[in-house]
Coordinates of C-alpha atoms and ligand atoms in Angstrom, one line a residue:
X426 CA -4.0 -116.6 27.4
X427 CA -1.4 -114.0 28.3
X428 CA -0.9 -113.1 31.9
X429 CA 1.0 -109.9 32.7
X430 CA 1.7 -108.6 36.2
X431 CA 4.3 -106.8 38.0
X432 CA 7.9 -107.4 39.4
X433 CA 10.9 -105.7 40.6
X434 CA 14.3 -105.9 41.0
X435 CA 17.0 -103.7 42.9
X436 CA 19.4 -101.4 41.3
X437 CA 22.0 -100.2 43.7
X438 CA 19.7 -98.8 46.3
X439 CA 16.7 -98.3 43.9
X440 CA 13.7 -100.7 42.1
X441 CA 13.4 -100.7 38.7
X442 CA 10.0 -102.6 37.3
X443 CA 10.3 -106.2 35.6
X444 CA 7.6 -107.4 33.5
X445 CA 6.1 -110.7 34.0
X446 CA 4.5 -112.2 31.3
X447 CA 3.2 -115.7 31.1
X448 CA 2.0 -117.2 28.5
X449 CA 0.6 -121.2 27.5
X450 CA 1.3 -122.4 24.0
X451 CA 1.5 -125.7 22.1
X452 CA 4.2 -127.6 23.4
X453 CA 5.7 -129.1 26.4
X454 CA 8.0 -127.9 29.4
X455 CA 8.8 -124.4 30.8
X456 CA 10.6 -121.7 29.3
X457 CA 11.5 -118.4 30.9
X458 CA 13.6 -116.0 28.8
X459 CA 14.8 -112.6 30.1
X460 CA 18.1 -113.4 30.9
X461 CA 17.3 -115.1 34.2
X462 CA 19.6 -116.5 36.3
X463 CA 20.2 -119.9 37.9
X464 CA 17.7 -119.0 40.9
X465 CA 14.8 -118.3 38.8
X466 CA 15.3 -121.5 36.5
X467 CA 15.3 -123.3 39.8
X468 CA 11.9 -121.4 41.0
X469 CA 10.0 -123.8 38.3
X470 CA 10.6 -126.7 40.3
X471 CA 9.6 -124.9 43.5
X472 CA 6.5 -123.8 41.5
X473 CA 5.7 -127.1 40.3
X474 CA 5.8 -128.2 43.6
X475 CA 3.7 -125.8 45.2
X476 CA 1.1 -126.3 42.7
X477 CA 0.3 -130.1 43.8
X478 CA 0.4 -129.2 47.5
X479 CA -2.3 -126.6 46.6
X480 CA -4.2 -129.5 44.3
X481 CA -3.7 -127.2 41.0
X482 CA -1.5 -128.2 38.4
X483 CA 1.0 -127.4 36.2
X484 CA -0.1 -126.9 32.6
X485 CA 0.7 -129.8 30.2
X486 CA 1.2 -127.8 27.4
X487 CA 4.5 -124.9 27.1
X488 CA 4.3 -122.3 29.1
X489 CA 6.4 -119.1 28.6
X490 CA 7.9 -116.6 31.1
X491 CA 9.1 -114.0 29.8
X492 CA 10.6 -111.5 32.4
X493 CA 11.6 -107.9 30.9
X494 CA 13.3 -105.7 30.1
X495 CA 15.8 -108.6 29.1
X496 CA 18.8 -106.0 29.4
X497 CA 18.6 -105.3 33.2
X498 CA 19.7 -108.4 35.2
X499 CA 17.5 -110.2 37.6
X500 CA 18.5 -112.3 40.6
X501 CA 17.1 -114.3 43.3
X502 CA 13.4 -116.1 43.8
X503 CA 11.4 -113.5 44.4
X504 CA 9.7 -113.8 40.8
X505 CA 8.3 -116.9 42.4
X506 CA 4.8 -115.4 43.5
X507 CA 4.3 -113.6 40.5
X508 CA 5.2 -116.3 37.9
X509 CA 3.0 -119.2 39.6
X510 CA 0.1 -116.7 39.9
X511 CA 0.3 -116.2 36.5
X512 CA 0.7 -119.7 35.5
X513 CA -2.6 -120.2 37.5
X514 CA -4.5 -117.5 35.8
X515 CA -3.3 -118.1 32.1
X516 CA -4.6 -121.8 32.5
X517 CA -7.7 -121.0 33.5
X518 CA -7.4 -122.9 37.2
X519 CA -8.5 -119.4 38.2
X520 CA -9.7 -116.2 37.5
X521 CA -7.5 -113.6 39.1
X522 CA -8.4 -109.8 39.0
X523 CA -6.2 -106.9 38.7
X524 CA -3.2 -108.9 38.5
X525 CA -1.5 -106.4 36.2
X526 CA -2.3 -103.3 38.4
X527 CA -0.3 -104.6 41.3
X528 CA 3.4 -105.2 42.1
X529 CA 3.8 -109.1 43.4
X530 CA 6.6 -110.3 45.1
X531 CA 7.7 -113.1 47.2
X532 CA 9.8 -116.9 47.1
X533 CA 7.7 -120.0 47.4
X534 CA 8.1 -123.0 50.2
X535 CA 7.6 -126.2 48.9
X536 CA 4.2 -125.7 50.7
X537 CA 3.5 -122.8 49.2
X538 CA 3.9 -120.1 52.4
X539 CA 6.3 -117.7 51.5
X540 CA 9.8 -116.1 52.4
X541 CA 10.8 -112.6 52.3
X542 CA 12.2 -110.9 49.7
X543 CA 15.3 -108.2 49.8
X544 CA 14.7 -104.3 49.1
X545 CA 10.7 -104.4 50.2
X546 CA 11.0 -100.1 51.0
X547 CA 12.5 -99.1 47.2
X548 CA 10.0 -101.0 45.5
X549 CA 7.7 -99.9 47.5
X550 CA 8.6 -96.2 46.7
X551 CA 8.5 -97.4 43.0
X552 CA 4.8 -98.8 43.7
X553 CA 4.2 -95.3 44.5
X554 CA 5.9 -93.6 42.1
X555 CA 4.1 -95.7 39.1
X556 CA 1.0 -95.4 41.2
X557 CA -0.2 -99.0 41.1
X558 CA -3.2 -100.5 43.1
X559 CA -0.7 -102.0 45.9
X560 CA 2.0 -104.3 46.9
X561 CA 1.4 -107.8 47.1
X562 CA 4.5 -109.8 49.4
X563 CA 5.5 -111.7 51.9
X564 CA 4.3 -110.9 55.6
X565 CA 7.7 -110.2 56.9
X566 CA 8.2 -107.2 54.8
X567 CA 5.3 -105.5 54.8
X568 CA 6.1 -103.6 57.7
X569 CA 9.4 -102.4 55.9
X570 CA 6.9 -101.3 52.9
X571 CA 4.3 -99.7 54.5
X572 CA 6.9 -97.1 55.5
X573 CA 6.0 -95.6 52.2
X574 CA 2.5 -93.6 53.2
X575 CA 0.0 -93.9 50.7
X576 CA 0.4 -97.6 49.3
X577 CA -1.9 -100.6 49.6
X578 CA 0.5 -102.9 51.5
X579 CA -0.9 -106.7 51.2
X580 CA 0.8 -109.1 53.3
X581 CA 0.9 -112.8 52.5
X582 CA 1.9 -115.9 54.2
X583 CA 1.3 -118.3 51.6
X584 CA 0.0 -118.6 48.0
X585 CA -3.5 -119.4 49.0
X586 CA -4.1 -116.3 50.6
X587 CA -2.8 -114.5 47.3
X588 CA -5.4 -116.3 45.7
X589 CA -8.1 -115.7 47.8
X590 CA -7.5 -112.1 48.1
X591 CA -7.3 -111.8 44.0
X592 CA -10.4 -114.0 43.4
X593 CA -12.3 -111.7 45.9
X594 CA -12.6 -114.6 48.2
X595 CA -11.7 -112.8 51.4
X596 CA -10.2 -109.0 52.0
X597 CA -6.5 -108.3 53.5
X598 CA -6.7 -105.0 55.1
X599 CA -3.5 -103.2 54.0
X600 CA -0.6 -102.5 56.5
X601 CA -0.8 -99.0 58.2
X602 CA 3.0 -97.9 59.2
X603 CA 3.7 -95.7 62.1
X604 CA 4.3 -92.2 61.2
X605 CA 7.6 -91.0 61.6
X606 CA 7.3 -88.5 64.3
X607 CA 6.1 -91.1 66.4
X608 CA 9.2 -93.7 65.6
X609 CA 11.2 -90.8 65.9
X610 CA 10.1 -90.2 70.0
X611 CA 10.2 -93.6 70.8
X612 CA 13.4 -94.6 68.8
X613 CA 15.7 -91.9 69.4
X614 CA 17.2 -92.2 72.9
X615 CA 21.0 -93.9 72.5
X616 CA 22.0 -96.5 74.9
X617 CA 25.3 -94.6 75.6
X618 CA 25.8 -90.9 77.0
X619 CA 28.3 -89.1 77.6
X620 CA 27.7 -88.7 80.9
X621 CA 29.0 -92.4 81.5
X622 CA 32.9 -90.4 80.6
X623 CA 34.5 -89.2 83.6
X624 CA 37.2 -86.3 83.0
X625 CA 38.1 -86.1 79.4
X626 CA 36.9 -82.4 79.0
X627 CA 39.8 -81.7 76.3
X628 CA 38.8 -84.8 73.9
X629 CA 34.8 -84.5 74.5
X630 CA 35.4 -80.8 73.5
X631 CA 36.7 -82.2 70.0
X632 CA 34.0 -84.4 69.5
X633 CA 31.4 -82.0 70.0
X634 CA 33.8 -79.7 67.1
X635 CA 34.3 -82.6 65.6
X636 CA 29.8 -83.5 65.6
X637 CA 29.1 -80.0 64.9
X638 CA 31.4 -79.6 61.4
X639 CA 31.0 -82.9 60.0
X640 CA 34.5 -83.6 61.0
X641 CA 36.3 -86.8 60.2
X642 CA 38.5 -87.5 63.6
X643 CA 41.1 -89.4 64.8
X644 CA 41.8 -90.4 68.5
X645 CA 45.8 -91.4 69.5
X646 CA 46.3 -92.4 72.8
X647 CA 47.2 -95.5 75.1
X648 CA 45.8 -98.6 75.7
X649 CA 42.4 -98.6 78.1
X650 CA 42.3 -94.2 77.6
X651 CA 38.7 -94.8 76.6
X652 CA 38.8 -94.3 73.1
X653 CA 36.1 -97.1 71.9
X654 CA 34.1 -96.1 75.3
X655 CA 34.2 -92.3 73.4
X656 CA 33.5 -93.0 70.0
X657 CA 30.7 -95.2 70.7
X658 CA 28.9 -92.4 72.0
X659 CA 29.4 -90.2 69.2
X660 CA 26.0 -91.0 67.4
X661 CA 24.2 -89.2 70.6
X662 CA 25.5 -86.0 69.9
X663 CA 24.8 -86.0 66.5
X664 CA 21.6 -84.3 65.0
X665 CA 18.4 -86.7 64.5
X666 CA 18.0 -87.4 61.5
X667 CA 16.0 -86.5 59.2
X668 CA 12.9 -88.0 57.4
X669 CA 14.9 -88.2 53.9
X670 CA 18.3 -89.2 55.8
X671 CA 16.7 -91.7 57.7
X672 CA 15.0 -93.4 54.2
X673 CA 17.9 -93.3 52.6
X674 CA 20.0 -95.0 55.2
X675 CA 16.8 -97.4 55.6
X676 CA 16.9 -98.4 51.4
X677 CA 20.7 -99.4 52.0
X678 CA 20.1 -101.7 55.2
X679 CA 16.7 -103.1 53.1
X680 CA 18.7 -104.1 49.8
X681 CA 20.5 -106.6 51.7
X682 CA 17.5 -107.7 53.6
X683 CA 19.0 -106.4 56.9
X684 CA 16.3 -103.9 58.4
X685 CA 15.8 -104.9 62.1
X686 CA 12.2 -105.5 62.3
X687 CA 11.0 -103.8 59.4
X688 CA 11.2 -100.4 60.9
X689 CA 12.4 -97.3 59.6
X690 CA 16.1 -96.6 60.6
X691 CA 15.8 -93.5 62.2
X692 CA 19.0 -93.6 64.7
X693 CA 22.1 -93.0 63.0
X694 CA 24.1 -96.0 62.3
X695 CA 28.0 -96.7 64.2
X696 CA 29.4 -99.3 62.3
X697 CA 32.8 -100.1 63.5
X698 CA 34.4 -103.3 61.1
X699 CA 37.2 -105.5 62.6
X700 CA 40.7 -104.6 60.9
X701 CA 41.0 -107.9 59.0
X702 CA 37.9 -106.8 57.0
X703 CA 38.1 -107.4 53.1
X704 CA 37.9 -104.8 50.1
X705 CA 34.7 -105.2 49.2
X706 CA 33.5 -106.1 52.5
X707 CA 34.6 -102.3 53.4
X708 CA 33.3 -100.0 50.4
X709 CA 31.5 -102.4 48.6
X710 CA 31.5 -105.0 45.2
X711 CA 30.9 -108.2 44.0
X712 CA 29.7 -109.8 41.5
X713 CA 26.0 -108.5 41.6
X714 CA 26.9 -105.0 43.6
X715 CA 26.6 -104.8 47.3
X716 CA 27.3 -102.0 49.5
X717 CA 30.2 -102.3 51.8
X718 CA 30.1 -100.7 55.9
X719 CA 30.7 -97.4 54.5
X720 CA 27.3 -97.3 53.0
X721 CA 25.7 -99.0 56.0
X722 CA 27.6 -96.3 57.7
X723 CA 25.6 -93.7 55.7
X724 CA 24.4 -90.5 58.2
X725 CA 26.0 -92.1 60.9
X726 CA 30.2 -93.1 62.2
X727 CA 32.1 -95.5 60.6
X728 CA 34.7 -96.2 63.4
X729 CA 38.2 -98.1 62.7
X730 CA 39.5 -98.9 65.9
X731 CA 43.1 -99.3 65.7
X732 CA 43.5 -97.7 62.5
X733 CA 47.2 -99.1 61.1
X734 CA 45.7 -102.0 61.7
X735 CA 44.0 -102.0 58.6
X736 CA 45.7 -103.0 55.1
X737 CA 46.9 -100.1 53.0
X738 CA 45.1 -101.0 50.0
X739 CA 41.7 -101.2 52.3
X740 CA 42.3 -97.1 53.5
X741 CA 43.2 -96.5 49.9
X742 CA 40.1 -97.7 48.5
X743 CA 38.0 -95.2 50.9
X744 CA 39.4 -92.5 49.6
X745 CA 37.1 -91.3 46.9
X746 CA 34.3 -92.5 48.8
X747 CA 35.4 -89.9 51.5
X748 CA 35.4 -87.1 49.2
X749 CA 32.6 -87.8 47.2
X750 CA 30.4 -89.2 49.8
X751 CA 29.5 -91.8 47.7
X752 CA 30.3 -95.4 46.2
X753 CA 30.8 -96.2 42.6
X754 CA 31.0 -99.8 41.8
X755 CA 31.4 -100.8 38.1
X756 CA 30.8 -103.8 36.1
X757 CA 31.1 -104.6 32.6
X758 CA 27.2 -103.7 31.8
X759 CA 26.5 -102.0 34.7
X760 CA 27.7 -99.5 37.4
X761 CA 26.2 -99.0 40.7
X762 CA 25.8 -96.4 43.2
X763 CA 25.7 -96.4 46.9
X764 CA 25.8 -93.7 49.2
X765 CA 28.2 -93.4 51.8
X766 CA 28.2 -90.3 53.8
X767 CA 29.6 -91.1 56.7
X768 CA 31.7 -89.9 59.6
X769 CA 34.9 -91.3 59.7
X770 CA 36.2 -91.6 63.6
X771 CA 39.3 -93.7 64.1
X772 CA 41.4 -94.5 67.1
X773 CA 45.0 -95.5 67.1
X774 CA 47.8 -95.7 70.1
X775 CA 50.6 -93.5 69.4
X776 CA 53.0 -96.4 68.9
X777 CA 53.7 -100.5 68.9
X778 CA 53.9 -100.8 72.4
X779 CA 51.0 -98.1 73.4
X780 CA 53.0 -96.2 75.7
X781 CA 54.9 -93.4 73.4
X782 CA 54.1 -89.6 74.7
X783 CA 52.4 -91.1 78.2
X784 CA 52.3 -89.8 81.6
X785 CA 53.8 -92.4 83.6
X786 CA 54.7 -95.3 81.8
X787 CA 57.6 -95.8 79.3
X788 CA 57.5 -96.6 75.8
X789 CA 60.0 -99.6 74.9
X790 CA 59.6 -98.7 71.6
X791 CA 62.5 -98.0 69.3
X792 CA 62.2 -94.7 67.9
X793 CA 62.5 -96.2 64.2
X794 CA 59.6 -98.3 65.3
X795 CA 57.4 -95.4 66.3
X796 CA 57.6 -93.6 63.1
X797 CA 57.1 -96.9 61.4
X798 CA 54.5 -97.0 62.9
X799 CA 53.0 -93.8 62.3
X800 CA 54.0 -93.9 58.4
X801 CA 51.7 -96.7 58.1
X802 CA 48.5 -94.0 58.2
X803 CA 50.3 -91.1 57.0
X804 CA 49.4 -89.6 53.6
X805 CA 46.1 -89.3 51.5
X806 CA 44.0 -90.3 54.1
X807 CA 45.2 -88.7 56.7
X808 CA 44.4 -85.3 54.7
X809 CA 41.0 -86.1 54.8
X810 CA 40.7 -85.9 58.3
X811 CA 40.4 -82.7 60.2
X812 CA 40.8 -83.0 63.7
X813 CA 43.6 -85.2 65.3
X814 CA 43.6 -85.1 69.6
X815 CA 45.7 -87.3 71.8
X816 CA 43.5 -89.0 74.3
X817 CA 45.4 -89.1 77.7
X818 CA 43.8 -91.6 80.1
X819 CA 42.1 -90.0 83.5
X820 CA 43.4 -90.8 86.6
X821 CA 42.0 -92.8 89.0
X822 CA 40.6 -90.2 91.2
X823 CA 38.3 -88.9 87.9
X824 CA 37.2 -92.6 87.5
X825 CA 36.3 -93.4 90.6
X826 CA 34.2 -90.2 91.2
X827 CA 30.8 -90.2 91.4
X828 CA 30.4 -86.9 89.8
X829 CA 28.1 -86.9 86.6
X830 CA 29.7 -85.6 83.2
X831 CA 27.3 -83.6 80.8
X832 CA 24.7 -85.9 79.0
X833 CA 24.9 -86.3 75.4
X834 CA 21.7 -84.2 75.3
X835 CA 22.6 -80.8 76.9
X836 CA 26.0 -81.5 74.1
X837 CA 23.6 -82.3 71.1
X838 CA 21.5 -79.3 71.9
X839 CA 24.9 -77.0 71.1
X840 CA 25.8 -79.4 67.8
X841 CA 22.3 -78.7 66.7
X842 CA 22.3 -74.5 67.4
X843 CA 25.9 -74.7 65.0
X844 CA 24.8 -77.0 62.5
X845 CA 21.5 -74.6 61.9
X846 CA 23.8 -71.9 61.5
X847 CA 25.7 -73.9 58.9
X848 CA 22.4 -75.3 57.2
X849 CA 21.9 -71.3 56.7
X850 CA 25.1 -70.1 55.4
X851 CA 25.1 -73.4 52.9
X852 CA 21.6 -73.3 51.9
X853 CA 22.4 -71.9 47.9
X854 CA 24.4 -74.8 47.7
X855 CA 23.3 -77.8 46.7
X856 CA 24.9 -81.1 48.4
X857 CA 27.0 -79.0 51.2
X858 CA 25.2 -78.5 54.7
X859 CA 28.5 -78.5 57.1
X860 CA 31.6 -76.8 56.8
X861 CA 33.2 -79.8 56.4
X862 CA 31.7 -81.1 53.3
X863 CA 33.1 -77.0 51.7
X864 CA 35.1 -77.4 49.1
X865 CA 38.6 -76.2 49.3
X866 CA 37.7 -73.3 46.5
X867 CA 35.0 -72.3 48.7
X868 CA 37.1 -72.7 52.1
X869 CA 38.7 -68.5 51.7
X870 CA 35.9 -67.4 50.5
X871 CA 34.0 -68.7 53.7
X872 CA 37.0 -68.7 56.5
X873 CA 38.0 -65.1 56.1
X874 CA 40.4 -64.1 58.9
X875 CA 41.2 -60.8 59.8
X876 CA 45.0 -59.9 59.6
X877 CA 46.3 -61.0 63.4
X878 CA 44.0 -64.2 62.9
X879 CA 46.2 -64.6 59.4
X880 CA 49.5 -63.8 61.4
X881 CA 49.1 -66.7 63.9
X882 CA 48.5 -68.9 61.5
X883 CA 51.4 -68.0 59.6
X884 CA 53.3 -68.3 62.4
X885 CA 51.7 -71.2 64.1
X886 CA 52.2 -73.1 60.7
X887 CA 56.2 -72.0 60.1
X888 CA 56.7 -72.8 64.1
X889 CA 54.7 -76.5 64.3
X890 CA 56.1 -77.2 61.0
X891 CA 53.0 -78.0 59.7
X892 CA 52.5 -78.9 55.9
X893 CA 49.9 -77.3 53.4
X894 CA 47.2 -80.0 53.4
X895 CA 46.8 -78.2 57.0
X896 CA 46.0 -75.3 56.4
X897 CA 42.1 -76.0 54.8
X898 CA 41.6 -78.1 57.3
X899 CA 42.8 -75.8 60.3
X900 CA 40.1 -72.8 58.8
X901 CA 37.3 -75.3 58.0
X902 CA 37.6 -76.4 62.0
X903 CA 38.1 -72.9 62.9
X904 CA 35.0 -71.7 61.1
X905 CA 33.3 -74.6 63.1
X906 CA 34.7 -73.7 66.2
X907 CA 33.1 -69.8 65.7
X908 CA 29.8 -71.4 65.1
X909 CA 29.5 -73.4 68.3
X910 CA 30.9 -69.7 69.8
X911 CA 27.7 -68.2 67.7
X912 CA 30.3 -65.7 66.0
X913 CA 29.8 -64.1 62.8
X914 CA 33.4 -63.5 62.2
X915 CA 36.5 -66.4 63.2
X916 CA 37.9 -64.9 65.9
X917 CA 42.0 -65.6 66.9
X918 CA 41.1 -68.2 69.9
X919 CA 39.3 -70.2 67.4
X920 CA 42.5 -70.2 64.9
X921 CA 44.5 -71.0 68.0
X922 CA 42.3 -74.3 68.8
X923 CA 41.8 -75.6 66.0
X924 CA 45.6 -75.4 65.3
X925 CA 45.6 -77.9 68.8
X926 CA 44.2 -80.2 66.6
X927 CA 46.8 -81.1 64.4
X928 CA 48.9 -83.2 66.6
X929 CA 49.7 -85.6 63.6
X930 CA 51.2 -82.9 61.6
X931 CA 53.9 -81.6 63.1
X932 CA 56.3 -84.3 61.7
X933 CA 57.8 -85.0 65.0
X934 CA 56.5 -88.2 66.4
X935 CA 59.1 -90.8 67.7
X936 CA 61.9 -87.8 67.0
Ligands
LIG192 N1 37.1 -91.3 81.0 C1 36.5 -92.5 81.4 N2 35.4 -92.5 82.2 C2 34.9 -93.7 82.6 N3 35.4 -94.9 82.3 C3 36.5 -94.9 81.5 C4 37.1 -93.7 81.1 N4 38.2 -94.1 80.3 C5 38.3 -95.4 80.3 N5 37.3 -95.9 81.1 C6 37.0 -97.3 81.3 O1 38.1 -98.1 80.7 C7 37.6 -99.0 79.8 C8 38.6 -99.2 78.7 O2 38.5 -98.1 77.8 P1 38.5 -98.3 76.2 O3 38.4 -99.7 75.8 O4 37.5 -97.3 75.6 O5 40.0 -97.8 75.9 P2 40.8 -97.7 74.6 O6 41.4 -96.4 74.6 O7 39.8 -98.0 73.5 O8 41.8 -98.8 74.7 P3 42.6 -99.7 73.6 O9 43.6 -98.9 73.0 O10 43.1 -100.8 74.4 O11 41.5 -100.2 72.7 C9 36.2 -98.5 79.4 O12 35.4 -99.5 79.0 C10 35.8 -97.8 80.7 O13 35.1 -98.8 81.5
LIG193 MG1 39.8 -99.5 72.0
LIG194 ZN1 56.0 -97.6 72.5

């Protein structure tokens, strides 16, 4: 008798439906074809084994597994639930209903309880997108799937239960999730604030600029200036997020079976990766495609802390991920998509010893050194960031003050009213919601300036010495600049800061 019911397996950050059929024929021994790999050849011993310890057996004659479509590639144990099920109801040890009509997953203990699987929330959006009965898995994940409304999420903690339930021995009341308004109130209150940063009024400026475009940043300044302390607040001045932003960020930490809890991610991610961190590790790969910290970075920072730090190759290979906002990882057969929208912060100190450019302590530094140093980040990827500020360190008097700084809250409030304004002006566009993510072609349509804005940055450009790649970048920060200001039209103090922000530009460091 055949058996068919329902599997999945990931795809970048998406399901994709496997078939499971069993069937018992003449013949001895287990066969699965479908281009399995090693860890579902291994589930038939697990299988056998869980079949004693639940006194049923495994069928003397040949059973077949076959797992399709045999083109898409299938990895891991989760087929383990499904296939024994099927064994079970194809010999006739029991009658199973509906077996077809749901989606099974889950990895078998020797005992028969079971483990959780990886990518629970896309295949539970594929459940609901093929509209089947419900989602049979492990316990651990249901919470993870029930963030999809609308789905029968069955939880199981071992094969018995899965037997009961589908013989009509007992009822499993499906998982509710909370809704995500209510997540959202609860959840969304960062840790850090801003009002924990004495002094800084110049560099907290940027960051709100910086929050309110979509700007890529990057912080110079001397050892113990407060950089990290900084950055790590930048995620509470950014927008919530929102229902689809927080699902898709969600789908990326699920894939690789990394979702705290099984809730919904609905703060925005800062992921900030040590310097020695590999290729892959940073955008991405492998052998069977996994996303890198730029993708778990994904609505949220991505913050390199000491930024020459990092090997060339690893900056170059962010490159096109920063400009397309995505991941593309290809493979002989297949290639693999990963999001990766993400704000790039990064710190650096303006030279080897940490002391170049500061107040009153002197760099030892030879000057050859400093611009070695410096040449290190220069080039492509410093193009793709907007804003660059020096972070001075406060004194001790701004430390040691007891004086409160503005919360993150009364800052986000302002990042919110500019990025509205932007969501307005982009919203024929498709892909494009912040003036950072404008394309250079769309930059003079959008940035017009009126002729004395033009003159000072002609001038401002011929006096800093700055280069071309500037420009674009100076009147998509200027346009940003007008919006927190609420103004129509970019006005010449917003030219003349955002040109403040180009202090790696001007070609003079270490001269
Ligand atoms: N503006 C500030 N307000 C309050 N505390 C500050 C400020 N600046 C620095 N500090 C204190 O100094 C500590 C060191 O700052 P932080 O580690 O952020 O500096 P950094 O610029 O990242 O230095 P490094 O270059 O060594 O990494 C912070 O943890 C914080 O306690
Ligand atoms: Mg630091
Ligand atoms: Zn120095």
């Amino acid at each position: 008798m055949i058996t068919v019911t329902n599997g999945a397996t990931i795809y970048g950050v998406d399901a994709k439906i496997i078939t499971i059929e069993v069937n018992i024929v003449q013949g001895t021994n287990l066969y699965v074809v479908g281009l399995p790999d090693n860890a579902i050849k291994e589930s038939q011993h697990r299988i056998e084994s869980v079949l004693k310890f639940i006194k049923c057996e495994m069928p003397r004659q040949r059973v077949i597994v076959n797992l399709a479509p045999a083109d898409i590639r299938k990895e891991g144990a989760a087929y383990d639930l499904p296939i024994a099920l099927s064994i079970l109801n194809s010999s006739h040890q029991y009658h199973l209903q509906d077996l077809d009509k749901y989606m099974i997953l889950g990895e078998l203990a020797l005992d028969g309880s079971l483990r959780p699987i990886k990518g629970a929330l896309p295949i539970a959006m594929l459940v609901k997108q093929y509209g089947f009965k419900g989602f049979i898995l492990p316990k651990e994940n249901a919470k993870e799937a029930a963030i999809v409304e609308g789905i029968d999420v069955i939880p199981i903690g071992h094969i018995t239960e899965a037997i009961d339930f589908l013989t009509r021995k007992i009822i499993i009341k499906p998982v509710q999730a909370e809704s995500f308004d209510k997540i959202n109130d609860t959840l969304n209150e960062y840790e850090l604030d801003f009002a924990d940063v004495q002094g800084q009024e110049n560099t907290k400026r940027a960051l709100e600029i910086a929050a309110a475009g979509g700007h890529n940043l990057i912080m110079i300044g001397p050892p113990g200036g407060g950089k990290t302390m900084i950055a790590k607040r930048i995620p509470s001045i950014l927008p919530p997020m929102t229902i689809d932003e927080a699902l898709e960020t969600t789908k990326i930490y699920s894939v690789i079976g990394k979702l705290p809890n099984g809730f919904l991610i609905t703060k925005r991610p800062f992921r900030s990766p040590h310097h020695t961190i590999s290729n892959i590790a940073l955008v991405g790969g492998g052998s069977n495609p996994q996303p890198g910290e730029i993708s778990l970075s994904n609505n949220g920072v991505l913050f390199l802390d000491e930024l020459p730090e990092f090997s060339r190759n690893a900056l170059e290979v962010m490159r096109q991920p920063l400009e397309e906002r995505k991941v593309i990882i290809s493979r002989s057969k297949v290639s693999v998509e990963f999001p990766a929208n993400f704000m790039l912060i990064a710190s650096m100190n303006p030279c080897p010893c940490g002391y170049y450019n500061h107040p009153t302590k002197k760099c030892v530094c030879l000057p050859v050194n400093v611009q070695k140093y410096m040449n290190k980040i220069s080039g492509p990827l410093l193009d793709r960031i907007d804003l660059h500020i020096e972070v001075t360190p406060v004194s001790f008097e701004e430390i040691s003050s007891k004086r409160k700084s503005e919360s993150s809250k009364v800052i986000q409030a302002r990042v919110i009213a500019a990025r509205n304004i932007q969501i307005q002006r982009f919203q024929k566009f498709k892909n494009i919601y912040t003036n950072a993510m404008m394309p250079s072609a769309m930059v003079h349509d959008i940035c017009i300036l009126s002729e004395t804005g033009n003159k000072l940055l002609k001038t401002a450009m011929e006096k800093l010495g700055l280069s071309a790649r500037a420009y674009d970048r100076i009147l998509r920060v200027a346009r940003t600049i007008a919006d927190l200001d609420c103004s129509e039209n970019i006005k010449e103090n917003h030219i003349a800061e955002a040109i403040r922000y180009r202090s790696l530009d001007r070609n003079n460091w270490g001269t």
